[in-house]
Coordinates of C-alpha atoms in Angstrom, one line a residue:
Chain A
M1 CA -28.9 -4.5 -10.5
G2 CA -28.9 -5.4 -14.2
D3 CA -25.0 -5.5 -14.9
A4 CA -24.9 -8.8 -16.6
M5 CA -21.6 -8.7 -16.8
S6 CA -20.1 -8.3 -13.2
G7 CA -22.4 -11.2 -11.9
Y8 CA -21.7 -8.4 -8.5
S9 CA -25.4 -7.6 -8.6
C10 CA -27.2 -10.6 -7.6
V11 CA -25.3 -11.3 -4.2
D12 CA -27.0 -13.3 -1.6
H13 CA -26.7 -11.4 1.7
G14 CA -27.8 -13.9 3.9
L15 CA -24.3 -15.9 3.3
V16 CA -22.4 -12.7 4.7
D17 CA -24.5 -12.1 7.7
A18 CA -24.1 -15.9 8.8
I19 CA -20.4 -15.0 8.0
L20 CA -20.1 -12.3 10.0
E21 CA -21.8 -13.6 13.0
R22 CA -19.2 -16.1 13.5
Y23 CA -16.3 -13.7 14.1
P24 CA -15.8 -10.7 16.2
R25 CA -16.6 -7.1 15.1
E26 CA -13.1 -6.1 14.5
E27 CA -10.1 -5.6 12.4
P28 CA -8.1 -9.0 13.0
S29 CA -11.1 -10.7 11.6
L30 CA -10.8 -9.6 8.6
I31 CA -8.7 -12.1 7.1
Q32 CA -10.9 -15.3 8.1
V33 CA -14.0 -13.1 7.2
L34 CA -12.7 -12.8 3.7
Q35 CA -11.6 -16.4 2.9
D36 CA -15.1 -17.6 4.1
V37 CA -16.7 -15.4 2.0
Q38 CA -14.5 -16.9 -1.1
R39 CA -15.0 -19.9 0.3
A40 CA -19.3 -19.1 -0.1
Y41 CA -18.8 -17.2 -3.1
N42 CA -16.2 -18.8 -5.1
F43 CA -14.9 -14.9 -5.4
L44 CA -15.0 -11.6 -3.2
P45 CA -17.8 -9.5 -4.6
C46 CA -17.4 -5.9 -4.2
E47 CA -20.4 -5.2 -2.5
V48 CA -19.5 -7.8 0.1
L49 CA -16.1 -6.1 0.7
T50 CA -17.8 -2.8 1.3
R51 CA -20.2 -4.3 3.8
V52 CA -17.4 -6.1 5.2
S53 CA -15.3 -3.2 5.4
R54 CA -18.5 -1.3 7.3
E55 CA -19.4 -4.5 9.7
L56 CA -15.5 -4.9 11.3
G57 CA -14.6 -0.7 11.4
V58 CA -12.0 -1.7 8.9
P59 CA -11.1 1.1 5.8
L60 CA -12.5 0.1 2.5
S61 CA -8.8 0.5 1.2
K62 CA -7.1 -1.6 3.6
V63 CA -10.1 -4.6 2.8
F64 CA -9.2 -4.0 -0.9
S65 CA -5.6 -4.4 0.2
V66 CA -5.6 -7.9 1.7
A67 CA -8.2 -8.5 -1.1
T68 CA -5.5 -7.8 -3.9
F69 CA -2.5 -8.9 -1.5
Y70 CA -3.3 -12.8 -1.2
K71 CA -3.5 -15.2 -3.8
A72 CA -6.0 -17.2 -2.3
F73 CA -8.6 -14.2 -3.1
S74 CA -10.1 -13.6 -6.5
L75 CA -12.1 -10.4 -7.4
T76 CA -13.4 -12.7 -10.1
P77 CA -15.9 -15.5 -10.1
Q78 CA -14.0 -18.4 -9.6
G79 CA -15.3 -22.2 -11.4
R80 CA -16.3 -24.4 -8.5
V81 CA -13.4 -26.6 -9.5
I82 CA -10.2 -24.9 -9.8
I83 CA -7.2 -26.7 -12.3
K84 CA -3.8 -25.5 -11.2
V85 CA -1.2 -26.8 -13.6
C86 CA 1.9 -26.6 -11.5
T87 CA 4.8 -25.0 -14.1
G88 CA 7.7 -25.2 -12.2
T89 CA 10.8 -26.4 -13.6
A90 CA 10.4 -30.2 -13.2
C91 CA 6.7 -29.8 -14.5
H92 CA 8.2 -27.6 -16.9
I93 CA 10.3 -30.1 -18.2
R94 CA 8.1 -32.9 -17.9
G95 CA 5.4 -31.7 -19.9
A96 CA 3.3 -29.0 -18.2
P97 CA 3.0 -26.7 -21.2
L98 CA 1.4 -30.0 -22.9
L99 CA -1.0 -30.5 -19.8
I100 CA -2.1 -26.7 -19.9
E101 CA -2.8 -27.1 -23.8
E102 CA -5.1 -30.2 -23.1
V103 CA -7.2 -28.5 -20.4
Q104 CA -7.6 -25.2 -22.9
R105 CA -8.5 -27.2 -25.3
R106 CA -10.9 -29.2 -23.7
L107 CA -12.4 -26.1 -21.3
G108 CA -11.7 -23.3 -23.8
I109 CA -10.7 -20.9 -21.4
L110 CA -6.8 -19.7 -20.9
P111 CA -5.0 -19.5 -17.9
G112 CA -6.4 -17.2 -15.9
G113 CA -10.4 -17.8 -17.5
T114 CA -13.1 -19.2 -16.1
T115 CA -15.4 -21.5 -18.2
E116 CA -18.8 -19.8 -19.1
D117 CA -21.0 -22.1 -16.5
A118 CA -18.6 -21.3 -13.6
A119 CA -17.9 -25.1 -13.7
F120 CA -13.9 -24.5 -13.9
S121 CA -11.3 -22.2 -13.1
L122 CA -7.4 -23.1 -15.1
H123 CA -4.2 -21.1 -13.4
T124 CA -1.1 -21.9 -13.7
V125 CA 1.0 -22.2 -10.4
N126 CA 4.9 -21.9 -9.9
C127 CA 5.6 -24.8 -7.7
V128 CA 3.6 -27.0 -5.5
G129 CA 6.8 -28.6 -4.1
A130 CA 5.5 -31.8 -5.1
C131 CA 8.5 -32.3 -8.0
A132 CA 8.9 -35.6 -7.5
M133 CA 6.1 -36.8 -8.9
A134 CA 6.3 -34.1 -11.9
P135 CA 4.0 -33.1 -13.9
V136 CA 1.4 -32.3 -11.1
V137 CA -2.3 -30.8 -12.3
I138 CA -4.5 -30.2 -9.0
V139 CA -8.2 -30.7 -10.0
G140 CA -10.2 -29.1 -6.8
D141 CA -8.5 -30.6 -3.8
K142 CA -7.2 -33.5 -5.8
Y143 CA -3.4 -34.1 -6.5
L144 CA -2.5 -35.8 -10.1
G145 CA 1.0 -36.9 -10.1
N146 CA 2.9 -37.9 -13.0
A147 CA 0.0 -36.3 -15.5
K148 CA -0.8 -37.3 -18.9
A149 CA -2.6 -34.9 -21.2
A150 CA -4.6 -38.1 -22.3
G151 CA -5.7 -38.8 -18.6
L152 CA -7.0 -35.2 -17.7
A153 CA -10.1 -35.7 -19.5
A154 CA -11.7 -38.3 -17.0
H155 CA -10.7 -35.1 -14.2
L156 CA -12.7 -32.6 -16.6
T157 CA -16.3 -33.8 -16.5
R158 CA -19.0 -31.7 -15.0
G159 CA -21.1 -34.8 -14.0
E160 CA -21.0 -35.3 -10.3
Chain B
M1 CA 20.5 7.9 28.5
P2 CA 21.7 5.2 25.9
T3 CA 25.3 5.9 24.8
L4 CA 26.5 4.9 21.3
T5 CA 29.0 5.4 19.5
I6 CA 28.2 6.7 15.6
D7 CA 30.9 7.0 12.8
G8 CA 33.4 7.3 15.7
H9 CA 31.4 10.0 17.5
T10 CA 29.6 9.1 20.8
V11 CA 26.2 10.5 20.8
H12 CA 23.6 10.2 23.7
A13 CA 20.4 9.5 22.2
D14 CA 16.9 9.3 24.5
H15 CA 15.4 6.3 25.2
G16 CA 12.9 4.8 22.9
Q17 CA 14.5 7.0 20.3
F18 CA 15.2 5.6 16.3
L19 CA 18.3 5.2 15.0
L20 CA 18.3 7.4 12.2
A21 CA 17.0 10.5 14.4
A22 CA 20.2 10.1 16.6
C23 CA 22.3 10.2 13.6
R24 CA 20.8 13.0 12.7
S25 CA 21.2 14.6 16.3
A26 CA 24.6 14.0 15.7
G27 CA 24.5 15.8 12.2
I28 CA 25.3 12.6 10.1
Q29 CA 23.3 12.6 7.3
I30 CA 21.7 9.2 6.0
P31 CA 20.0 9.3 2.7
T32 CA 16.1 8.6 3.0
L33 CA 12.8 8.6 0.7
C34 CA 10.4 7.2 3.0
D35 CA 10.9 8.8 6.2
H36 CA 8.4 11.8 6.7
P37 CA 7.9 13.8 10.2
A38 CA 4.3 14.0 9.9
V39 CA 4.0 10.2 9.7
E40 CA 5.4 7.1 11.5
P41 CA 8.6 4.7 10.3
Y42 CA 7.5 2.5 8.0
G43 CA 11.2 1.1 6.2
G44 CA 9.7 1.1 3.1
C45 CA 12.6 2.4 1.1
R46 CA 15.7 0.4 2.5
L47 CA 18.1 2.9 2.2
C48 CA 18.8 4.3 5.5
V49 CA 20.4 1.0 6.2
V50 CA 23.2 1.2 8.7
D51 CA 25.7 -1.5 9.8
V52 CA 25.5 -2.1 13.7
T53 CA 27.5 -3.8 16.0
R54 CA 29.0 -4.3 19.6
P55 CA 32.6 -4.5 21.1
E56 CA 32.1 -7.9 22.1
W57 CA 30.9 -9.1 18.6
N58 CA 34.2 -9.9 17.6
G59 CA 33.7 -7.8 14.5
W60 CA 30.6 -9.4 13.5
C61 CA 27.7 -7.0 12.7
K62 CA 24.1 -6.7 11.2
M63 CA 22.7 -4.2 9.1
V64 CA 19.9 -2.5 10.4
V65 CA 17.2 -0.1 8.6
A66 CA 17.8 3.4 11.0
C67 CA 14.7 4.1 10.9
L68 CA 13.2 1.2 12.8
F69 CA 15.9 0.8 14.8
P70 CA 15.7 1.7 18.2
V71 CA 19.2 2.7 19.8
E72 CA 20.6 0.7 22.4
D73 CA 23.3 1.6 24.7
G74 CA 26.6 0.5 23.7
I75 CA 26.1 -0.1 20.3
V76 CA 28.9 0.9 17.8
V77 CA 27.0 2.3 14.2
H78 CA 28.7 2.8 10.7
T79 CA 26.4 4.4 8.5
A80 CA 28.6 4.6 5.6
S81 CA 30.9 1.2 5.5
T82 CA 31.4 -0.3 2.3
R83 CA 28.8 -2.6 2.7
V84 CA 26.3 -0.4 3.7
I85 CA 27.4 1.8 0.6
E86 CA 26.9 -1.2 -1.8
V87 CA 23.6 -2.3 -0.4
R88 CA 22.3 1.2 -0.5
K89 CA 23.5 1.5 -4.5
V90 CA 21.9 -1.9 -5.2
V91 CA 18.3 -0.4 -3.9
L92 CA 19.2 2.7 -5.8
D93 CA 20.0 0.6 -8.9
L94 CA 16.4 -1.0 -8.4
L95 CA 14.7 1.7 -7.9
L96 CA 16.6 3.5 -10.8
A97 CA 15.5 0.7 -13.0
R98 CA 11.6 1.0 -11.8
C99 CA 11.7 4.9 -12.3
P100 CA 14.1 5.1 -14.6
D101 CA 12.3 9.2 -15.7
T102 CA 12.2 10.3 -12.1
P103 CA 14.3 13.4 -11.3
L104 CA 14.5 12.5 -7.4
V105 CA 15.5 9.1 -7.7
R106 CA 17.9 10.2 -10.8
D107 CA 19.5 12.3 -8.7
L108 CA 20.5 10.4 -5.5
A109 CA 21.3 7.7 -7.6
A110 CA 23.9 9.9 -9.5
R111 CA 25.0 11.1 -6.0
H112 CA 25.9 7.5 -5.5
G113 CA 27.7 7.3 -8.8
I114 CA 24.6 5.3 -10.2
L115 CA 24.1 6.7 -13.8
A116 CA 22.0 4.1 -15.5
T117 CA 21.0 1.2 -13.7
S118 CA 22.2 -2.0 -14.7
Y119 CA 19.1 -4.1 -14.3
V120 CA 16.5 -4.1 -17.4
R121 CA 14.7 -0.4 -17.5
N122 CA 11.2 -0.7 -16.6
Q123 CA 9.2 -0.7 -19.5
Q124 CA 6.3 1.2 -18.0
P125 CA 8.6 3.6 -16.2
T126 CA 6.4 5.0 -13.1
D127 CA 7.1 8.1 -11.1
C128 CA 5.8 5.9 -8.1
I129 CA 8.7 4.7 -5.8
L130 CA 5.8 2.8 -3.4
C131 CA 7.3 5.0 -0.4
G132 CA 3.8 4.9 1.2
L133 CA 3.9 8.4 2.4
C134 CA 0.7 9.1 0.5
T135 CA -1.2 6.0 1.9
R136 CA 0.3 6.8 5.5
I137 CA -1.1 10.5 5.5
C138 CA -4.3 9.5 4.6
D139 CA -4.8 7.4 7.1
R140 CA -3.2 9.8 9.5
M141 CA -6.2 12.4 8.4
G142 CA -8.5 10.3 8.8
M143 CA -9.5 9.2 5.6
S144 CA -7.6 6.1 4.5
A145 CA -8.9 6.4 1.1
I146 CA -6.2 5.1 -0.8
G147 CA -4.2 2.1 -0.1
S148 CA -1.7 -0.5 -1.6
V149 CA -3.0 -2.8 -4.2
D150 CA -1.5 -6.0 -5.4
R151 CA 1.5 -7.3 -4.6
G152 CA 5.3 -8.0 -6.0
A153 CA 5.9 -6.2 -9.1
G154 CA 2.6 -5.3 -9.9
R155 CA 1.9 -3.4 -6.6
E156 CA 0.8 0.1 -6.9
I157 CA -1.1 3.1 -4.9
A158 CA -4.8 2.7 -5.6
T159 CA -8.2 3.5 -4.4
P160 CA -10.3 0.8 -3.5
F161 CA -12.0 -1.0 -6.7
R162 CA -9.6 2.0 -8.5
E163 CA -13.0 4.0 -8.3
P164 CA -13.1 7.3 -7.1
P165 CA -12.8 6.6 -3.1
A166 CA -15.8 7.5 -1.4
A167 CA -13.6 8.1 1.6
C168 CA -11.5 10.9 0.0
I169 CA -12.0 14.8 1.0
G170 CA -9.6 16.4 -1.7
C171 CA -7.8 17.4 1.1
L172 CA -4.5 17.2 -1.2
A173 CA -2.4 15.5 1.7
C174 CA -1.5 12.8 -0.3
A175 CA -0.3 14.7 -3.7
E176 CA 1.6 17.3 -1.5
I177 CA 3.4 14.3 0.7
C178 CA 4.3 12.8 -2.5
P179 CA 8.5 13.1 -3.4
T180 CA 8.1 12.6 -7.3
G181 CA 4.6 14.4 -7.6
F182 CA 3.2 10.8 -8.8
I183 CA -0.2 12.1 -7.6
R184 CA -1.9 14.4 -10.0
Y185 CA -5.0 16.7 -9.3
E186 CA -6.6 19.6 -10.6
S187 CA -7.7 22.4 -8.6
G188 CA -9.3 25.7 -9.6
T189 CA -11.3 27.8 -8.3
A190 CA -14.5 26.4 -8.4
R191 CA -13.7 22.4 -8.8
R192 CA -10.8 20.3 -7.8
K193 CA -10.2 16.7 -9.2
I194 CA -8.1 13.8 -8.0
W195 CA -8.5 10.3 -7.6
D196 CA -10.7 10.9 -10.4
K197 CA -13.1 12.2 -8.1
D198 CA -14.3 15.9 -8.5
F199 CA -15.0 17.9 -5.6
D200 CA -16.5 21.7 -5.0
M201 CA -14.6 24.2 -3.7
L202 CA -15.5 26.3 -0.3
R203 CA -15.4 29.9 -0.8
C204 CA -14.1 32.1 1.9
P205 CA -16.5 34.5 2.9
R206 CA -13.9 37.0 3.8
C207 CA -11.8 37.4 1.1
G208 CA -13.8 34.8 -1.5
R209 CA -10.3 32.5 -2.3
S210 CA -11.2 28.8 -2.5
H211 CA -9.2 27.3 0.0
I212 CA -10.7 24.2 0.6
T213 CA -13.3 21.3 -0.5
V214 CA -17.0 21.4 0.5
A215 CA -16.0 17.9 1.6
Q216 CA -13.1 19.1 3.9
A217 CA -15.3 21.4 5.9
D218 CA -18.3 19.0 6.1
F219 CA -15.2 16.2 7.6
F220 CA -13.9 18.7 9.9
A221 CA -16.6 19.9 10.9
G222 CA -18.4 16.2 11.9
R223 CA -15.5 15.6 14.2
G224 CA -17.4 17.9 16.5
G225 CA -15.7 20.1 18.9
V226 CA -15.4 23.3 16.2
P227 CA -18.3 24.9 14.1
R228 CA -18.7 24.8 10.7
S229 CA -17.8 28.4 9.9
Y230 CA -14.4 28.0 11.9
F231 CA -13.2 26.0 8.2
E232 CA -15.0 28.4 6.0
I233 CA -13.3 30.9 6.6
C234 CA -9.3 30.7 5.1
D235 CA -6.2 30.3 7.0
V236 CA -5.0 33.7 6.1
C237 CA -8.2 35.7 7.2
K238 CA -7.8 33.8 10.1
R239 CA -4.2 35.3 10.6
K240 CA -5.7 38.6 9.9
D241 CA -8.5 38.6 12.7
L242 CA -5.9 37.0 15.2
A243 CA -3.5 40.2 14.3
V244 CA -6.0 42.8 14.7
A245 CA -7.2 41.3 17.6
A246 CA -3.7 40.8 19.3
T247 CA -3.2 44.4 18.3
R248 CA -6.1 45.8 19.6
L249 CA -5.1 44.0 22.9
A250 CA -1.6 45.4 23.0
C251 CA -3.0 49.0 22.5
A252 CA -5.4 48.4 25.6
T253 CA -3.5 47.2 27.9
E254 CA 0.0 49.7 26.9
T255 CA -2.7 53.1 26.5
P256 CA -3.0 53.5 30.5
A257 CA 0.3 52.3 31.8
R258 CA 1.3 55.8 29.2

């Protein structure tokens, strides 16, 4: 408790219990459990990983291996909405750097960063396979094709 | 019993045997970095690539890693074809870019005619070749205290959360098996330190030598079957005891016969 920086200490174990209930307590369940944990907490808290390791009988080193291998998992808290700016060749040429700059300016975070109120995280990705509508920005589940810096503001509001 | 041809020699191999073992039993040397008799084959270093073909394949051949390829009857193997040597050179060239200062890698590369890497030299040279021997021996020991972390160019061998590993018992198996000496440790008469974790040493009650960590003795004793005191006595003293017992036994059986 008390380590405000990590944010790891105030974990609601009820969520983990519910997740662990859904799967057989064995090694093959690992990735599904981690995916659900990621969804529930927006990241993989250390103590939850330790718990998962114990409950599934998988060594902690293996759990950590998997947690660090897949891009879908994050060990640091992520925002509720994740913004992915594609920086593939087509998007790059059609203005991805401007889009990144715009998001950075509006939210005050660098790629890989999360806003202080945990509303948004910004990531750059290499290619989302939608080059025909370059440049592409993905806000949450929404794909914005032919994105323009001026049009991004509407998607970066914190309101419901 | 599968019969195959390796570099023109007819070789009889065992069922389920891997090609690397078959080559070695035929006296053919193939360079490897991640193979070790103590652990399962891994196919990590890609140095043991060989060409495999069959007479009916009309000259077509496939490249496989010998350490993970189970022998098949009738295959024809080339362990040093131009193609194979080229691939090994690429692997060594890349490895030399990653580990430019590591003697093991430099020597092996030099033996293949590569004195300097043709790729961009690693800006943070490391001695870790990612052969995975340390993690595999740790699994084998039953601890699994260390693992492979991250992916791609950033992959490394590390402990969970990069903290001193709770599961480690300080047995040094990882450091001993490491072919490049990348895994560092300090070991003295009272303390041992590896992976940033401190261990108390256990002294042999007979000779006073610090031979294992307290955590090792606890772990071995915890597996059951053998009392803790067995692990507290060092191997040297155990051998001495055995020698004394054997001598006594020999004398006792010899004397009445004379």
